[in-house]
Amino acid sequence: MGTVSDYGHYRRTVLKGAIGLGLTLPLVQVHAAEEQDPKKARPQEGDRFVFFSGERKGEIIKPEDLPVGGPQTLAYPMDPATETVRSGSRLNQVLLIRLEPEQLSKDTSANAVEGVVAYSAACTHEACPVSMWKEGTLYCACHASQFDPADAAKVVGGPAKRRLAMLPLKVEEGVLVAAGPFTGRVGAERR
């Protein structure tokens, strides 16, 4: 039979485990609920893109709707079968930029269509929105991270360490369509 101190150690271990489980289960349930909510699901292959705001909010985006040379247009993916706009998570916001095809690096061209590239709008530093355009770069106003849209959103300034996640594109029936999921991690690193 163990000593009182062994029992105390065992009891503390069990209590810590129970508390940890009690704190973790709600998070698992929230994550499962997010996966089941089509509005919170990440962009899927075949999704169309709709304008995020303005007069054309909710309208499907065509390549010619985007100004050549920037700035970026903020969009959300939309499931074409159900017309569900995936606007339930800020991490689903997509930046669409139309550049001259010859400006794009080889890696960028592989995921672009007609000079249009798509990136996550969540900065890789602290997940703030990359909502500004500054001298041909995508710019995060929170901490001044800058990304080169012509070179796979390579970091060209500020504290961010990683590129923005890219979303491969194609055109179907004249509209922009996701050709697959994001190519990298969306948003900031978990700590």
PDB file of C-alpha atoms in Angstrom:
ATOM      1  CA  MET A   1       0.000   0.000   0.000  1.00  0.00           C
ATOM      2  CA  GLY A   2       1.269   3.468  -0.884  1.00  0.00           C
ATOM      3  CA  THR A   3       2.124   6.246   1.482  1.00  0.00           C
ATOM      4  CA  VAL A   4       0.014   9.295   2.121  1.00  0.00           C
ATOM      5  CA  SER A   5       2.364  11.347  -0.059  1.00  0.00           C
ATOM      6  CA  ASP A   6       1.956   8.802  -2.933  1.00  0.00           C
ATOM      7  CA  TYR A   7      -1.805   9.131  -2.569  1.00  0.00           C
ATOM      8  CA  GLY A   8      -1.550  12.947  -2.620  1.00  0.00           C
ATOM      9  CA  HIS A   9       0.574  12.837  -5.781  1.00  0.00           C
ATOM     10  CA  TYR A  10      -1.898  10.423  -7.424  1.00  0.00           C
ATOM     11  CA  ARG A  11      -4.839  12.603  -6.421  1.00  0.00           C
ATOM     12  CA  ARG A  12      -3.207  15.766  -7.818  1.00  0.00           C
ATOM     13  CA  THR A  13      -2.418  13.979 -11.092  1.00  0.00           C
ATOM     14  CA  VAL A  14      -6.011  12.779 -11.453  1.00  0.00           C
ATOM     15  CA  LEU A  15      -7.402  16.239 -10.633  1.00  0.00           C
ATOM     16  CA  LYS A  16      -5.074  17.946 -13.110  1.00  0.00           C
ATOM     17  CA  GLY A  17      -6.098  15.453 -15.792  1.00  0.00           C
ATOM     18  CA  ALA A  18      -9.796  15.985 -15.063  1.00  0.00           C
ATOM     19  CA  ILE A  19      -9.423  19.762 -15.156  1.00  0.00           C
ATOM     20  CA  GLY A  20      -7.449  19.551 -18.399  1.00  0.00           C
ATOM     21  CA  LEU A  21     -10.080  17.309 -19.932  1.00  0.00           C
ATOM     22  CA  GLY A  22     -12.842  19.598 -18.719  1.00  0.00           C
ATOM     23  CA  LEU A  23     -11.175  22.582 -20.373  1.00  0.00           C
ATOM     24  CA  THR A  24     -10.315  20.732 -23.561  1.00  0.00           C
ATOM     25  CA  LEU A  25     -13.672  19.100 -24.340  1.00  0.00           C
ATOM     26  CA  PRO A  26     -15.518  22.385 -24.912  1.00  0.00           C
ATOM     27  CA  LEU A  27     -12.765  23.452 -27.341  1.00  0.00           C
ATOM     28  CA  VAL A  28     -13.045  20.160 -29.212  1.00  0.00           C
ATOM     29  CA  GLN A  29     -16.818  20.607 -29.371  1.00  0.00           C
ATOM     30  CA  VAL A  30     -16.434  24.171 -30.713  1.00  0.00           C
ATOM     31  CA  HIS A  31     -13.945  22.960 -33.348  1.00  0.00           C
ATOM     32  CA  ALA A  32     -16.316  20.142 -34.371  1.00  0.00           C
ATOM     33  CA  ALA A  33     -19.210  22.609 -34.639  1.00  0.00           C
ATOM     34  CA  GLU A  34     -17.088  24.894 -36.834  1.00  0.00           C
ATOM     35  CA  GLU A  35     -16.281  21.999 -39.146  1.00  0.00           C
ATOM     36  CA  GLN A  36     -19.985  21.249 -39.483  1.00  0.00           C
ATOM     37  CA  ASP A  37     -20.968  24.864 -40.205  1.00  0.00           C
ATOM     38  CA  PRO A  38     -20.543  25.404 -43.979  1.00  0.00           C
ATOM     39  CA  LYS A  39     -20.157  29.167 -43.404  1.00  0.00           C
ATOM     40  CA  LYS A  40     -17.031  28.523 -41.315  1.00  0.00           C
ATOM     41  CA  ALA A  41     -15.494  25.859 -43.579  1.00  0.00           C
ATOM     42  CA  ARG A  42     -12.260  26.884 -45.307  1.00  0.00           C
ATOM     43  CA  PRO A  43     -12.379  27.482 -49.082  1.00  0.00           C
ATOM     44  CA  GLN A  44     -12.936  24.277 -51.042  1.00  0.00           C
ATOM     45  CA  GLU A  45     -12.023  23.290 -54.562  1.00  0.00           C
ATOM     46  CA  GLY A  46     -14.795  24.563 -56.838  1.00  0.00           C
ATOM     47  CA  ASP A  47     -15.805  27.510 -54.634  1.00  0.00           C
ATOM     48  CA  ARG A  48     -16.580  30.767 -56.440  1.00  0.00           C
ATOM     49  CA  PHE A  49     -15.653  34.165 -54.999  1.00  0.00           C
ATOM     50  CA  VAL A  50     -18.016  36.986 -54.098  1.00  0.00           C
ATOM     51  CA  PHE A  51     -17.319  40.614 -53.266  1.00  0.00           C
ATOM     52  CA  PHE A  52     -16.935  41.199 -49.516  1.00  0.00           C
ATOM     53  CA  SER A  53     -18.472  44.682 -49.425  1.00  0.00           C
ATOM     54  CA  GLY A  54     -19.571  47.698 -51.414  1.00  0.00           C
ATOM     55  CA  GLU A  55     -22.209  48.085 -54.106  1.00  0.00           C
ATOM     56  CA  ARG A  56     -21.417  44.635 -55.496  1.00  0.00           C
ATOM     57  CA  LYS A  57     -21.366  42.801 -52.150  1.00  0.00           C
ATOM     58  CA  GLY A  58     -22.292  39.156 -52.710  1.00  0.00           C
ATOM     59  CA  GLU A  59     -21.833  39.252 -56.505  1.00  0.00           C
ATOM     60  CA  ILE A  60     -19.656  36.618 -58.140  1.00  0.00           C
ATOM     61  CA  ILE A  61     -16.218  37.885 -59.232  1.00  0.00           C
ATOM     62  CA  LYS A  62     -14.815  37.530 -62.750  1.00  0.00           C
ATOM     63  CA  PRO A  63     -11.170  38.213 -63.643  1.00  0.00           C
ATOM     64  CA  GLU A  64     -12.133  41.376 -65.532  1.00  0.00           C
ATOM     65  CA  ASP A  65     -13.771  42.769 -62.357  1.00  0.00           C
ATOM     66  CA  LEU A  66     -10.313  43.182 -60.822  1.00  0.00           C
ATOM     67  CA  PRO A  67      -8.147  46.208 -61.707  1.00  0.00           C
ATOM     68  CA  VAL A  68      -4.834  45.255 -63.353  1.00  0.00           C
ATOM     69  CA  GLY A  69      -1.940  46.230 -61.083  1.00  0.00           C
ATOM     70  CA  GLY A  70      -3.953  46.290 -57.874  1.00  0.00           C
ATOM     71  CA  PRO A  71      -5.119  47.096 -55.364  1.00  0.00           C
ATOM     72  CA  GLN A  72      -6.456  43.880 -53.923  1.00  0.00           C
ATOM     73  CA  THR A  73     -10.149  43.069 -53.754  1.00  0.00           C
ATOM     74  CA  LEU A  74     -11.448  41.458 -50.574  1.00  0.00           C
ATOM     75  CA  ALA A  75     -13.677  38.446 -51.210  1.00  0.00           C
ATOM     76  CA  TYR A  76     -15.264  35.431 -49.567  1.00  0.00           C
ATOM     77  CA  PRO A  77     -15.500  31.958 -51.098  1.00  0.00           C
ATOM     78  CA  MET A  78     -18.980  30.656 -51.919  1.00  0.00           C
ATOM     79  CA  ASP A  79     -20.119  27.066 -52.360  1.00  0.00           C
ATOM     80  CA  PRO A  80     -21.723  27.088 -55.836  1.00  0.00           C
ATOM     81  CA  ALA A  81     -24.036  24.152 -55.086  1.00  0.00           C
ATOM     82  CA  THR A  82     -25.678  25.675 -51.992  1.00  0.00           C
ATOM     83  CA  GLU A  83     -24.725  29.341 -52.563  1.00  0.00           C
ATOM     84  CA  THR A  84     -23.424  29.386 -48.984  1.00  0.00           C
ATOM     85  CA  VAL A  85     -20.951  32.224 -48.562  1.00  0.00           C
ATOM     86  CA  ARG A  86     -18.133  31.047 -46.283  1.00  0.00           C
ATOM     87  CA  SER A  87     -18.238  34.265 -44.243  1.00  0.00           C
ATOM     88  CA  GLY A  88     -18.463  32.662 -40.781  1.00  0.00           C
ATOM     89  CA  SER A  89     -14.742  32.999 -40.135  1.00  0.00           C
ATOM     90  CA  ARG A  90     -12.437  35.948 -40.664  1.00  0.00           C
ATOM     91  CA  LEU A  91      -9.800  33.395 -41.695  1.00  0.00           C
ATOM     92  CA  ASN A  92     -11.822  32.703 -44.870  1.00  0.00           C
ATOM     93  CA  GLN A  93     -11.325  36.202 -46.263  1.00  0.00           C
ATOM     94  CA  VAL A  94      -9.416  36.098 -49.527  1.00  0.00           C
ATOM     95  CA  LEU A  95      -7.396  38.806 -51.273  1.00  0.00           C
ATOM     96  CA  LEU A  96      -7.712  38.744 -55.062  1.00  0.00           C
ATOM     97  CA  ILE A  97      -5.147  40.718 -57.052  1.00  0.00           C
ATOM     98  CA  ARG A  98      -4.817  40.958 -60.830  1.00  0.00           C
ATOM     99  CA  LEU A  99      -1.318  41.572 -62.116  1.00  0.00           C
ATOM    100  CA  GLU A 100       0.316  41.328 -65.523  1.00  0.00           C
ATOM    101  CA  PRO A 101       1.068  37.580 -65.982  1.00  0.00           C
ATOM    102  CA  GLU A 102       4.715  38.304 -66.875  1.00  0.00           C
ATOM    103  CA  GLN A 103       5.176  39.992 -63.463  1.00  0.00           C
ATOM    104  CA  LEU A 104       4.475  36.753 -61.591  1.00  0.00           C
ATOM    105  CA  SER A 105       7.235  34.504 -60.282  1.00  0.00           C
ATOM    106  CA  LYS A 106       7.225  30.884 -61.438  1.00  0.00           C
ATOM    107  CA  ASP A 107       5.732  29.642 -58.125  1.00  0.00           C
ATOM    108  CA  THR A 108       3.053  32.325 -58.222  1.00  0.00           C
ATOM    109  CA  SER A 109       2.128  31.583 -61.850  1.00  0.00           C
ATOM    110  CA  ALA A 110       1.542  27.927 -60.982  1.00  0.00           C
ATOM    111  CA  ASN A 111      -1.404  28.941 -58.743  1.00  0.00           C
ATOM    112  CA  ALA A 112      -2.644  31.964 -60.711  1.00  0.00           C
ATOM    113  CA  VAL A 113      -5.037  32.308 -63.629  1.00  0.00           C
ATOM    114  CA  GLU A 114      -5.060  35.167 -66.163  1.00  0.00           C
ATOM    115  CA  GLY A 115      -2.703  37.113 -63.861  1.00  0.00           C
ATOM    116  CA  VAL A 116      -5.064  36.795 -60.890  1.00  0.00           C
ATOM    117  CA  VAL A 117      -3.641  35.548 -57.597  1.00  0.00           C
ATOM    118  CA  ALA A 118      -5.427  34.793 -54.333  1.00  0.00           C
ATOM    119  CA  TYR A 119      -4.069  34.944 -50.782  1.00  0.00           C
ATOM    120  CA  SER A 120      -5.414  34.669 -47.272  1.00  0.00           C
ATOM    121  CA  ALA A 121      -6.276  38.087 -45.866  1.00  0.00           C
ATOM    122  CA  ALA A 122      -5.040  37.043 -42.386  1.00  0.00           C
ATOM    123  CA  CYS A 123      -1.513  38.285 -41.675  1.00  0.00           C
ATOM    124  CA  THR A 124       0.944  35.603 -40.640  1.00  0.00           C
ATOM    125  CA  HIS A 125       2.259  37.778 -37.807  1.00  0.00           C
ATOM    126  CA  GLU A 126      -0.815  38.306 -35.577  1.00  0.00           C
ATOM    127  CA  ALA A 127      -3.674  37.397 -37.988  1.00  0.00           C
ATOM    128  CA  CYS A 128      -4.708  41.039 -38.440  1.00  0.00           C
ATOM    129  CA  PRO A 129      -6.428  41.784 -41.745  1.00  0.00           C
ATOM    130  CA  VAL A 130      -4.084  42.554 -44.635  1.00  0.00           C
ATOM    131  CA  SER A 131      -6.343  45.291 -45.901  1.00  0.00           C
ATOM    132  CA  MET A 132      -4.092  47.917 -47.439  1.00  0.00           C
ATOM    133  CA  TRP A 133      -2.136  48.346 -50.665  1.00  0.00           C
ATOM    134  CA  LYS A 134       1.169  50.198 -50.484  1.00  0.00           C
ATOM    135  CA  GLU A 135       3.444  50.690 -53.497  1.00  0.00           C
ATOM    136  CA  GLY A 136       2.527  47.356 -55.091  1.00  0.00           C
ATOM    137  CA  THR A 137       2.576  45.346 -51.866  1.00  0.00           C
ATOM    138  CA  LEU A 138      -0.088  43.882 -49.629  1.00  0.00           C
ATOM    139  CA  TYR A 139       0.147  45.767 -46.349  1.00  0.00           C
ATOM    140  CA  CYS A 140      -1.008  44.915 -42.827  1.00  0.00           C
ATOM    141  CA  ALA A 141      -1.790  48.106 -40.910  1.00  0.00           C
ATOM    142  CA  CYS A 142      -1.487  46.475 -37.472  1.00  0.00           C
ATOM    143  CA  HIS A 143       2.304  46.008 -37.447  1.00  0.00           C
ATOM    144  CA  ALA A 144       3.380  47.072 -40.968  1.00  0.00           C
ATOM    145  CA  SER A 145       4.086  43.637 -42.455  1.00  0.00           C
ATOM    146  CA  GLN A 146       4.301  43.767 -46.248  1.00  0.00           C
ATOM    147  CA  PHE A 147       3.945  40.960 -48.792  1.00  0.00           C
ATOM    148  CA  ASP A 148       4.822  40.807 -52.488  1.00  0.00           C
ATOM    149  CA  PRO A 149       1.763  39.522 -54.394  1.00  0.00           C
ATOM    150  CA  ALA A 150       3.820  38.807 -57.527  1.00  0.00           C
ATOM    151  CA  ASP A 151       6.220  36.531 -55.628  1.00  0.00           C
ATOM    152  CA  ALA A 152       3.891  34.139 -53.730  1.00  0.00           C
ATOM    153  CA  ALA A 153       3.273  36.779 -51.016  1.00  0.00           C
ATOM    154  CA  LYS A 154       6.900  36.749 -49.884  1.00  0.00           C
ATOM    155  CA  VAL A 155       7.503  38.923 -46.801  1.00  0.00           C
ATOM    156  CA  VAL A 156       9.214  42.154 -47.883  1.00  0.00           C
ATOM    157  CA  GLY A 157       8.823  44.185 -44.683  1.00  0.00           C
ATOM    158  CA  GLY A 158       7.648  44.148 -41.100  1.00  0.00           C
ATOM    159  CA  PRO A 159       7.659  41.485 -38.395  1.00  0.00           C
ATOM    160  CA  ALA A 160       5.859  38.656 -40.258  1.00  0.00           C
ATOM    161  CA  LYS A 161       8.102  35.624 -40.790  1.00  0.00           C
ATOM    162  CA  ARG A 162       5.946  33.619 -43.235  1.00  0.00           C
ATOM    163  CA  ARG A 163       4.300  34.284 -46.565  1.00  0.00           C
ATOM    164  CA  LEU A 164       0.534  34.607 -46.762  1.00  0.00           C
ATOM    165  CA  ALA A 165      -1.200  31.340 -47.581  1.00  0.00           C
ATOM    166  CA  MET A 166      -1.979  31.154 -51.299  1.00  0.00           C
ATOM    167  CA  LEU A 167      -5.183  29.812 -52.814  1.00  0.00           C
ATOM    168  CA  PRO A 168      -4.803  28.200 -56.254  1.00  0.00           C
ATOM    169  CA  LEU A 169      -7.216  29.510 -58.891  1.00  0.00           C
ATOM    170  CA  LYS A 170      -8.834  28.541 -62.169  1.00  0.00           C
ATOM    171  CA  VAL A 171     -11.565  30.040 -64.342  1.00  0.00           C
ATOM    172  CA  GLU A 172     -14.784  28.171 -65.068  1.00  0.00           C
ATOM    173  CA  GLU A 173     -17.616  29.655 -67.103  1.00  0.00           C
ATOM    174  CA  GLY A 174     -15.915  33.046 -66.916  1.00  0.00           C
ATOM    175  CA  VAL A 175     -15.714  33.251 -63.106  1.00  0.00           C
ATOM    176  CA  LEU A 176     -12.858  32.786 -60.657  1.00  0.00           C
ATOM    177  CA  VAL A 177     -12.897  29.414 -58.898  1.00  0.00           C
ATOM    178  CA  ALA A 178     -10.738  27.884 -56.165  1.00  0.00           C
ATOM    179  CA  ALA A 179      -8.615  25.105 -57.701  1.00  0.00           C
ATOM    180  CA  GLY A 180      -7.825  23.637 -54.268  1.00  0.00           C
ATOM    181  CA  PRO A 181      -7.375  24.565 -50.594  1.00  0.00           C
ATOM    182  CA  PHE A 182      -4.916  27.117 -49.207  1.00  0.00           C
ATOM    183  CA  THR A 183      -1.330  26.052 -49.910  1.00  0.00           C
ATOM    184  CA  GLY A 184      -0.120  26.938 -46.413  1.00  0.00           C
ATOM    185  CA  ARG A 185      -1.165  27.728 -42.884  1.00  0.00           C
ATOM    186  CA  VAL A 186      -3.683  30.577 -42.625  1.00  0.00           C
ATOM    187  CA  GLY A 187      -3.032  33.347 -40.107  1.00  0.00           C
ATOM    188  CA  ALA A 188      -0.563  33.541 -37.236  1.00  0.00           C
ATOM    189  CA  GLU A 189       1.360  30.718 -35.616  1.00  0.00           C
ATOM    190  CA  ARG A 190      -0.270  29.235 -32.545  1.00  0.00           C
ATOM    191  CA  ARG A 191       1.699  29.819 -29.389  1.00  0.00           C
TER     192      ARG A 191
END
